[in-house]
Amino acid sequence: MSDADALKIAIDLFYLPSQVRATRTRPLPEGTKFLLLIAAGDADAMLTAQDLSSRPSAAIHEAATFFIEQILLEHSADEYRTLGLDRTASIAELRAHMALLMKWLHPDINSDERRSAMARQVIRAWKQINSPGSATRRSPSIGIETAASQNRIAYFATPKRGMPYRVPPDGWRMRKPRWIRKLVIALARKSAIS
């Protein structure tokens, strides 16, 4: 039933586009691959979708493409969401989703400039996931690590101008105590008065 759920979400979103922002914050539905198959032009998926929704094929195709454009290919989506999966997906699943997206978005099939930009976004997401030296690394024993989380540098709080603080991996920020800053300001004011 995950295919039916994903199709229902896509159709509801197509007919009620005001829900796009709320849908972007939710996890992706289980049947996202079904929507990708519909967008890529798979005849069996379209027949199944017509049986599930009792809607015409044109409306189903438009709803699937609208969902993909608005939810998966949104400009602030991470590389996994761009490919229609979460971070627990295998490389084979990611590759299959990338192939379906490229079948739908390929510049030889679609000469639309907007679709070409979406195809570049899909390729960029795939390269970022698949390349060994990328910021995102997959490890089955410890999950996902980013290079930034191993040795992050925060440039927003500096001990001296141009010298960054190191931020530990757990995310808390090392800062000067507030009383030191107040003391320095008070001494500067006192020396300016005298």
PDB file of C-alpha atoms in Angstrom:
ATOM      1  CA  MET A   1       0.000   0.000   0.000  1.00  0.00           C
ATOM      2  CA  SER A   2       2.943   2.373   0.056  1.00  0.00           C
ATOM      3  CA  ASP A   3       2.514   3.006  -3.685  1.00  0.00           C
ATOM      4  CA  ALA A   4      -1.103   4.010  -3.098  1.00  0.00           C
ATOM      5  CA  ASP A   5      -0.086   6.282  -0.212  1.00  0.00           C
ATOM      6  CA  ALA A   6       2.594   8.029  -2.271  1.00  0.00           C
ATOM      7  CA  LEU A   7       0.208   8.459  -5.186  1.00  0.00           C
ATOM      8  CA  LYS A   8      -2.484   9.877  -2.895  1.00  0.00           C
ATOM      9  CA  ILE A   9      -0.005  12.359  -1.412  1.00  0.00           C
ATOM     10  CA  ALA A  10       1.118  13.426  -4.895  1.00  0.00           C
ATOM     11  CA  ILE A  11      -2.440  13.892  -6.161  1.00  0.00           C
ATOM     12  CA  ASP A  12      -3.505  15.773  -3.026  1.00  0.00           C
ATOM     13  CA  LEU A  13      -0.468  18.023  -3.342  1.00  0.00           C
ATOM     14  CA  PHE A  14      -1.189  18.652  -7.019  1.00  0.00           C
ATOM     15  CA  TYR A  15      -4.748  19.759  -6.277  1.00  0.00           C
ATOM     16  CA  LEU A  16      -3.796  21.629  -3.092  1.00  0.00           C
ATOM     17  CA  PRO A  17      -0.378  23.237  -3.778  1.00  0.00           C
ATOM     18  CA  SER A  18      -0.585  25.347  -0.629  1.00  0.00           C
ATOM     19  CA  GLN A  19       0.563  22.210   1.237  1.00  0.00           C
ATOM     20  CA  VAL A  20       3.970  22.123  -0.497  1.00  0.00           C
ATOM     21  CA  ARG A  21       5.784  23.864   2.342  1.00  0.00           C
ATOM     22  CA  ALA A  22       4.352  21.509   4.960  1.00  0.00           C
ATOM     23  CA  THR A  23       5.081  18.437   2.812  1.00  0.00           C
ATOM     24  CA  ARG A  24       8.718  19.478   2.415  1.00  0.00           C
ATOM     25  CA  THR A  25       9.218  19.180   6.166  1.00  0.00           C
ATOM     26  CA  ARG A  26       7.765  15.662   6.379  1.00  0.00           C
ATOM     27  CA  PRO A  27       9.632  12.440   5.623  1.00  0.00           C
ATOM     28  CA  LEU A  28       9.259  11.119   2.101  1.00  0.00           C
ATOM     29  CA  PRO A  29       6.517   8.533   1.539  1.00  0.00           C
ATOM     30  CA  GLU A  30       7.549   4.899   1.038  1.00  0.00           C
ATOM     31  CA  GLY A  31       6.334   4.731  -2.567  1.00  0.00           C
ATOM     32  CA  THR A  32       8.483   7.507  -3.973  1.00  0.00           C
ATOM     33  CA  LYS A  33       9.975   5.080  -6.516  1.00  0.00           C
ATOM     34  CA  PHE A  34       6.459   4.486  -7.847  1.00  0.00           C
ATOM     35  CA  LEU A  35       6.128   8.222  -8.542  1.00  0.00           C
ATOM     36  CA  LEU A  36       9.514   8.209 -10.275  1.00  0.00           C
ATOM     37  CA  LEU A  37       8.380   5.309 -12.477  1.00  0.00           C
ATOM     38  CA  ILE A  38       5.248   7.242 -13.437  1.00  0.00           C
ATOM     39  CA  ALA A  39       7.274  10.359 -14.293  1.00  0.00           C
ATOM     40  CA  ALA A  40       9.773   8.291 -16.294  1.00  0.00           C
ATOM     41  CA  GLY A  41       6.928   6.941 -18.419  1.00  0.00           C
ATOM     42  CA  ASP A  42       6.664   3.340 -17.200  1.00  0.00           C
ATOM     43  CA  ALA A  43       3.458   1.900 -18.692  1.00  0.00           C
ATOM     44  CA  ASP A  44       2.919  -0.733 -15.970  1.00  0.00           C
ATOM     45  CA  ALA A  45       3.251   1.857 -13.208  1.00  0.00           C
ATOM     46  CA  MET A  46       0.774   4.111 -15.014  1.00  0.00           C
ATOM     47  CA  LEU A  47      -1.775   1.296 -15.337  1.00  0.00           C
ATOM     48  CA  THR A  48      -1.376   0.466 -11.644  1.00  0.00           C
ATOM     49  CA  ALA A  49      -1.792   4.148 -10.760  1.00  0.00           C
ATOM     50  CA  GLN A  50      -4.964   4.386 -12.850  1.00  0.00           C
ATOM     51  CA  ASP A  51      -6.354   1.357 -11.040  1.00  0.00           C
ATOM     52  CA  LEU A  52      -5.448   2.795  -7.637  1.00  0.00           C
ATOM     53  CA  SER A  53      -6.757   6.305  -8.207  1.00  0.00           C
ATOM     54  CA  SER A  54      -9.347   6.004 -11.009  1.00  0.00           C
ATOM     55  CA  ARG A  55      -7.982   9.188 -12.579  1.00  0.00           C
ATOM     56  CA  PRO A  56      -6.809   9.809 -16.139  1.00  0.00           C
ATOM     57  CA  SER A  57      -3.174   9.139 -16.987  1.00  0.00           C
ATOM     58  CA  ALA A  58      -2.447  12.797 -17.794  1.00  0.00           C
ATOM     59  CA  ALA A  59      -3.568  13.921 -14.317  1.00  0.00           C
ATOM     60  CA  ILE A  60      -1.545  11.167 -12.645  1.00  0.00           C
ATOM     61  CA  HIS A  61       1.570  12.056 -14.643  1.00  0.00           C
ATOM     62  CA  GLU A  62       1.175  15.753 -13.823  1.00  0.00           C
ATOM     63  CA  ALA A  63       0.702  14.991 -10.114  1.00  0.00           C
ATOM     64  CA  ALA A  64       3.814  12.752 -10.033  1.00  0.00           C
ATOM     65  CA  THR A  65       5.981  15.325 -11.813  1.00  0.00           C
ATOM     66  CA  PHE A  66       4.659  18.112  -9.590  1.00  0.00           C
ATOM     67  CA  PHE A  67       5.545  16.115  -6.479  1.00  0.00           C
ATOM     68  CA  ILE A  68       9.046  15.384  -7.774  1.00  0.00           C
ATOM     69  CA  GLU A  69       9.698  18.990  -8.786  1.00  0.00           C
ATOM     70  CA  GLN A  70       8.342  20.522  -5.591  1.00  0.00           C
ATOM     71  CA  ILE A  71       9.452  18.015  -2.953  1.00  0.00           C
ATOM     72  CA  LEU A  72      12.472  16.101  -4.258  1.00  0.00           C
ATOM     73  CA  LEU A  73      14.097  18.706  -6.478  1.00  0.00           C
ATOM     74  CA  GLU A  74      13.533  21.673  -4.208  1.00  0.00           C
ATOM     75  CA  HIS A  75      16.646  23.889  -4.138  1.00  0.00           C
ATOM     76  CA  SER A  76      17.391  23.394  -0.431  1.00  0.00           C
ATOM     77  CA  ALA A  77      16.911  19.600  -0.431  1.00  0.00           C
ATOM     78  CA  ASP A  78      19.892  17.477   0.559  1.00  0.00           C
ATOM     79  CA  GLU A  79      21.391  14.968  -1.865  1.00  0.00           C
ATOM     80  CA  TYR A  80      19.441  11.994  -0.490  1.00  0.00           C
ATOM     81  CA  ARG A  81      16.088  13.748  -0.674  1.00  0.00           C
ATOM     82  CA  THR A  82      16.959  14.904  -4.196  1.00  0.00           C
ATOM     83  CA  LEU A  83      17.258  11.251  -5.187  1.00  0.00           C
ATOM     84  CA  GLY A  84      14.009  10.405  -3.394  1.00  0.00           C
ATOM     85  CA  LEU A  85      15.392   8.364  -0.488  1.00  0.00           C
ATOM     86  CA  ASP A  86      16.597   8.787   3.072  1.00  0.00           C
ATOM     87  CA  ARG A  87      20.089   8.289   4.470  1.00  0.00           C
ATOM     88  CA  THR A  88      19.522   4.593   5.199  1.00  0.00           C
ATOM     89  CA  ALA A  89      19.187   3.704   1.505  1.00  0.00           C
ATOM     90  CA  SER A  90      21.688   1.445  -0.199  1.00  0.00           C
ATOM     91  CA  ILE A  91      23.829   2.564  -3.120  1.00  0.00           C
ATOM     92  CA  ALA A  92      21.827   0.261  -5.431  1.00  0.00           C
ATOM     93  CA  GLU A  93      18.558   1.969  -4.446  1.00  0.00           C
ATOM     94  CA  LEU A  94      20.143   5.389  -4.889  1.00  0.00           C
ATOM     95  CA  ARG A  95      21.457   4.392  -8.324  1.00  0.00           C
ATOM     96  CA  ALA A  96      18.019   3.104  -9.390  1.00  0.00           C
ATOM     97  CA  HIS A  97      16.343   6.355  -8.321  1.00  0.00           C
ATOM     98  CA  MET A  98      19.007   8.412 -10.072  1.00  0.00           C
ATOM     99  CA  ALA A  99      18.478   6.409 -13.283  1.00  0.00           C
ATOM    100  CA  LEU A 100      14.709   6.978 -13.159  1.00  0.00           C
ATOM    101  CA  LEU A 101      15.147  10.701 -12.546  1.00  0.00           C
ATOM    102  CA  MET A 102      17.613  10.976 -15.420  1.00  0.00           C
ATOM    103  CA  LYS A 103      15.293   9.026 -17.720  1.00  0.00           C
ATOM    104  CA  TRP A 104      12.658  11.660 -17.038  1.00  0.00           C
ATOM    105  CA  LEU A 105      14.951  14.723 -16.999  1.00  0.00           C
ATOM    106  CA  HIS A 106      17.558  13.863 -19.624  1.00  0.00           C
ATOM    107  CA  PRO A 107      18.303  16.857 -21.882  1.00  0.00           C
ATOM    108  CA  ASP A 108      18.011  14.711 -25.031  1.00  0.00           C
ATOM    109  CA  ILE A 109      14.409  13.876 -24.117  1.00  0.00           C
ATOM    110  CA  ASN A 110      13.464  17.222 -22.559  1.00  0.00           C
ATOM    111  CA  SER A 111      14.934  20.355 -24.090  1.00  0.00           C
ATOM    112  CA  ASP A 112      13.416  22.560 -21.371  1.00  0.00           C
ATOM    113  CA  GLU A 113      16.112  24.636 -19.616  1.00  0.00           C
ATOM    114  CA  ARG A 114      14.421  24.222 -16.225  1.00  0.00           C
ATOM    115  CA  ARG A 115      14.485  20.446 -16.582  1.00  0.00           C
ATOM    116  CA  SER A 116      18.149  20.615 -17.604  1.00  0.00           C
ATOM    117  CA  ALA A 117      18.899  22.462 -14.375  1.00  0.00           C
ATOM    118  CA  MET A 118      17.039  19.757 -12.451  1.00  0.00           C
ATOM    119  CA  ALA A 119      19.086  17.090 -14.252  1.00  0.00           C
ATOM    120  CA  ARG A 120      22.279  18.870 -13.186  1.00  0.00           C
ATOM    121  CA  GLN A 121      20.979  18.909  -9.599  1.00  0.00           C
ATOM    122  CA  VAL A 122      20.383  15.140  -9.729  1.00  0.00           C
ATOM    123  CA  ILE A 123      23.852  14.515 -11.174  1.00  0.00           C
ATOM    124  CA  ARG A 124      25.427  16.738  -8.527  1.00  0.00           C
ATOM    125  CA  ALA A 125      23.581  14.854  -5.748  1.00  0.00           C
ATOM    126  CA  TRP A 126      24.661  11.482  -7.166  1.00  0.00           C
ATOM    127  CA  LYS A 127      28.293  12.583  -7.456  1.00  0.00           C
ATOM    128  CA  GLN A 128      28.256  13.940  -3.930  1.00  0.00           C
ATOM    129  CA  ILE A 129      26.950  10.651  -2.542  1.00  0.00           C
ATOM    130  CA  ASN A 130      28.968   8.319  -4.729  1.00  0.00           C
ATOM    131  CA  SER A 131      32.405   9.972  -4.787  1.00  0.00           C
ATOM    132  CA  PRO A 132      34.865   8.573  -2.203  1.00  0.00           C
ATOM    133  CA  GLY A 133      36.407  11.943  -1.332  1.00  0.00           C
ATOM    134  CA  SER A 134      33.147  13.796  -0.894  1.00  0.00           C
ATOM    135  CA  ALA A 135      31.832  15.423   2.256  1.00  0.00           C
ATOM    136  CA  THR A 136      29.269  12.669   2.718  1.00  0.00           C
ATOM    137  CA  ARG A 137      30.663   9.229   3.536  1.00  0.00           C
ATOM    138  CA  ARG A 138      28.656   6.073   4.098  1.00  0.00           C
ATOM    139  CA  SER A 139      29.731   3.546   6.694  1.00  0.00           C
ATOM    140  CA  PRO A 140      27.478   0.678   7.738  1.00  0.00           C
ATOM    141  CA  SER A 141      28.894   0.465  11.255  1.00  0.00           C
ATOM    142  CA  ILE A 142      28.690   4.115  12.280  1.00  0.00           C
ATOM    143  CA  GLY A 143      26.148   5.550   9.849  1.00  0.00           C
ATOM    144  CA  ILE A 144      26.683   8.781   7.989  1.00  0.00           C
ATOM    145  CA  GLU A 145      29.568  11.095   8.745  1.00  0.00           C
ATOM    146  CA  THR A 146      30.345  14.409   7.208  1.00  0.00           C
ATOM    147  CA  ALA A 147      33.830  15.761   6.906  1.00  0.00           C
ATOM    148  CA  ALA A 148      32.661  18.999   8.446  1.00  0.00           C
ATOM    149  CA  SER A 149      31.471  17.278  11.614  1.00  0.00           C
ATOM    150  CA  GLN A 150      34.887  15.724  12.232  1.00  0.00           C
ATOM    151  CA  ASN A 151      36.754  19.009  12.521  1.00  0.00           C
ATOM    152  CA  ARG A 152      34.381  21.934  12.221  1.00  0.00           C
ATOM    153  CA  ILE A 153      35.547  25.501  12.322  1.00  0.00           C
ATOM    154  CA  ALA A 154      33.227  28.311  13.309  1.00  0.00           C
ATOM    155  CA  TYR A 155      34.129  31.704  11.929  1.00  0.00           C
ATOM    156  CA  PHE A 156      31.421  33.518  13.829  1.00  0.00           C
ATOM    157  CA  ALA A 157      33.246  33.633  17.180  1.00  0.00           C
ATOM    158  CA  THR A 158      36.915  34.472  16.993  1.00  0.00           C
ATOM    159  CA  PRO A 159      39.488  34.917  19.768  1.00  0.00           C
ATOM    160  CA  LYS A 160      41.517  37.262  17.545  1.00  0.00           C
ATOM    161  CA  ARG A 161      40.520  38.832  14.313  1.00  0.00           C
ATOM    162  CA  GLY A 162      40.902  36.223  11.584  1.00  0.00           C
ATOM    163  CA  MET A 163      41.676  33.302  13.935  1.00  0.00           C
ATOM    164  CA  PRO A 164      38.764  30.846  14.070  1.00  0.00           C
ATOM    165  CA  TYR A 165      37.592  28.897  17.070  1.00  0.00           C
ATOM    166  CA  ARG A 166      37.545  25.127  16.777  1.00  0.00           C
ATOM    167  CA  VAL A 167      34.103  23.650  17.337  1.00  0.00           C
ATOM    168  CA  PRO A 168      33.961  20.162  18.846  1.00  0.00           C
ATOM    169  CA  PRO A 169      32.048  17.449  16.934  1.00  0.00           C
ATOM    170  CA  ASP A 170      29.125  17.427  19.341  1.00  0.00           C
ATOM    171  CA  GLY A 171      28.293  20.947  18.192  1.00  0.00           C
ATOM    172  CA  TRP A 172      28.597  23.199  21.219  1.00  0.00           C
ATOM    173  CA  ARG A 173      30.471  26.397  20.564  1.00  0.00           C
ATOM    174  CA  MET A 174      33.461  27.484  22.628  1.00  0.00           C
ATOM    175  CA  ARG A 175      33.037  31.121  23.609  1.00  0.00           C
ATOM    176  CA  LYS A 176      34.753  33.599  25.797  1.00  0.00           C
ATOM    177  CA  PRO A 177      32.890  34.105  29.052  1.00  0.00           C
ATOM    178  CA  ARG A 178      30.658  37.172  28.931  1.00  0.00           C
ATOM    179  CA  TRP A 179      32.270  38.759  31.982  1.00  0.00           C
ATOM    180  CA  ILE A 180      35.629  39.055  30.176  1.00  0.00           C
ATOM    181  CA  ARG A 181      34.027  41.006  27.350  1.00  0.00           C
ATOM    182  CA  LYS A 182      32.234  43.290  29.799  1.00  0.00           C
ATOM    183  CA  LEU A 183      35.505  43.851  31.717  1.00  0.00           C
ATOM    184  CA  VAL A 184      37.378  44.768  28.524  1.00  0.00           C
ATOM    185  CA  ILE A 185      34.639  47.209  27.505  1.00  0.00           C
ATOM    186  CA  ALA A 186      34.576  48.772  30.979  1.00  0.00           C
ATOM    187  CA  LEU A 187      38.388  49.187  31.019  1.00  0.00           C
ATOM    188  CA  ALA A 188      38.325  50.708  27.535  1.00  0.00           C
ATOM    189  CA  ARG A 189      35.651  53.212  28.594  1.00  0.00           C
ATOM    190  CA  LYS A 190      37.557  54.069  31.766  1.00  0.00           C
ATOM    191  CA  SER A 191      40.801  54.654  29.868  1.00  0.00           C
ATOM    192  CA  ALA A 192      38.952  56.783  27.292  1.00  0.00           C
ATOM    193  CA  ILE A 193      37.493  58.965  30.069  1.00  0.00           C
ATOM    194  CA  SER A 194      40.799  59.516  31.878  1.00  0.00           C
TER     195      SER A 194
END
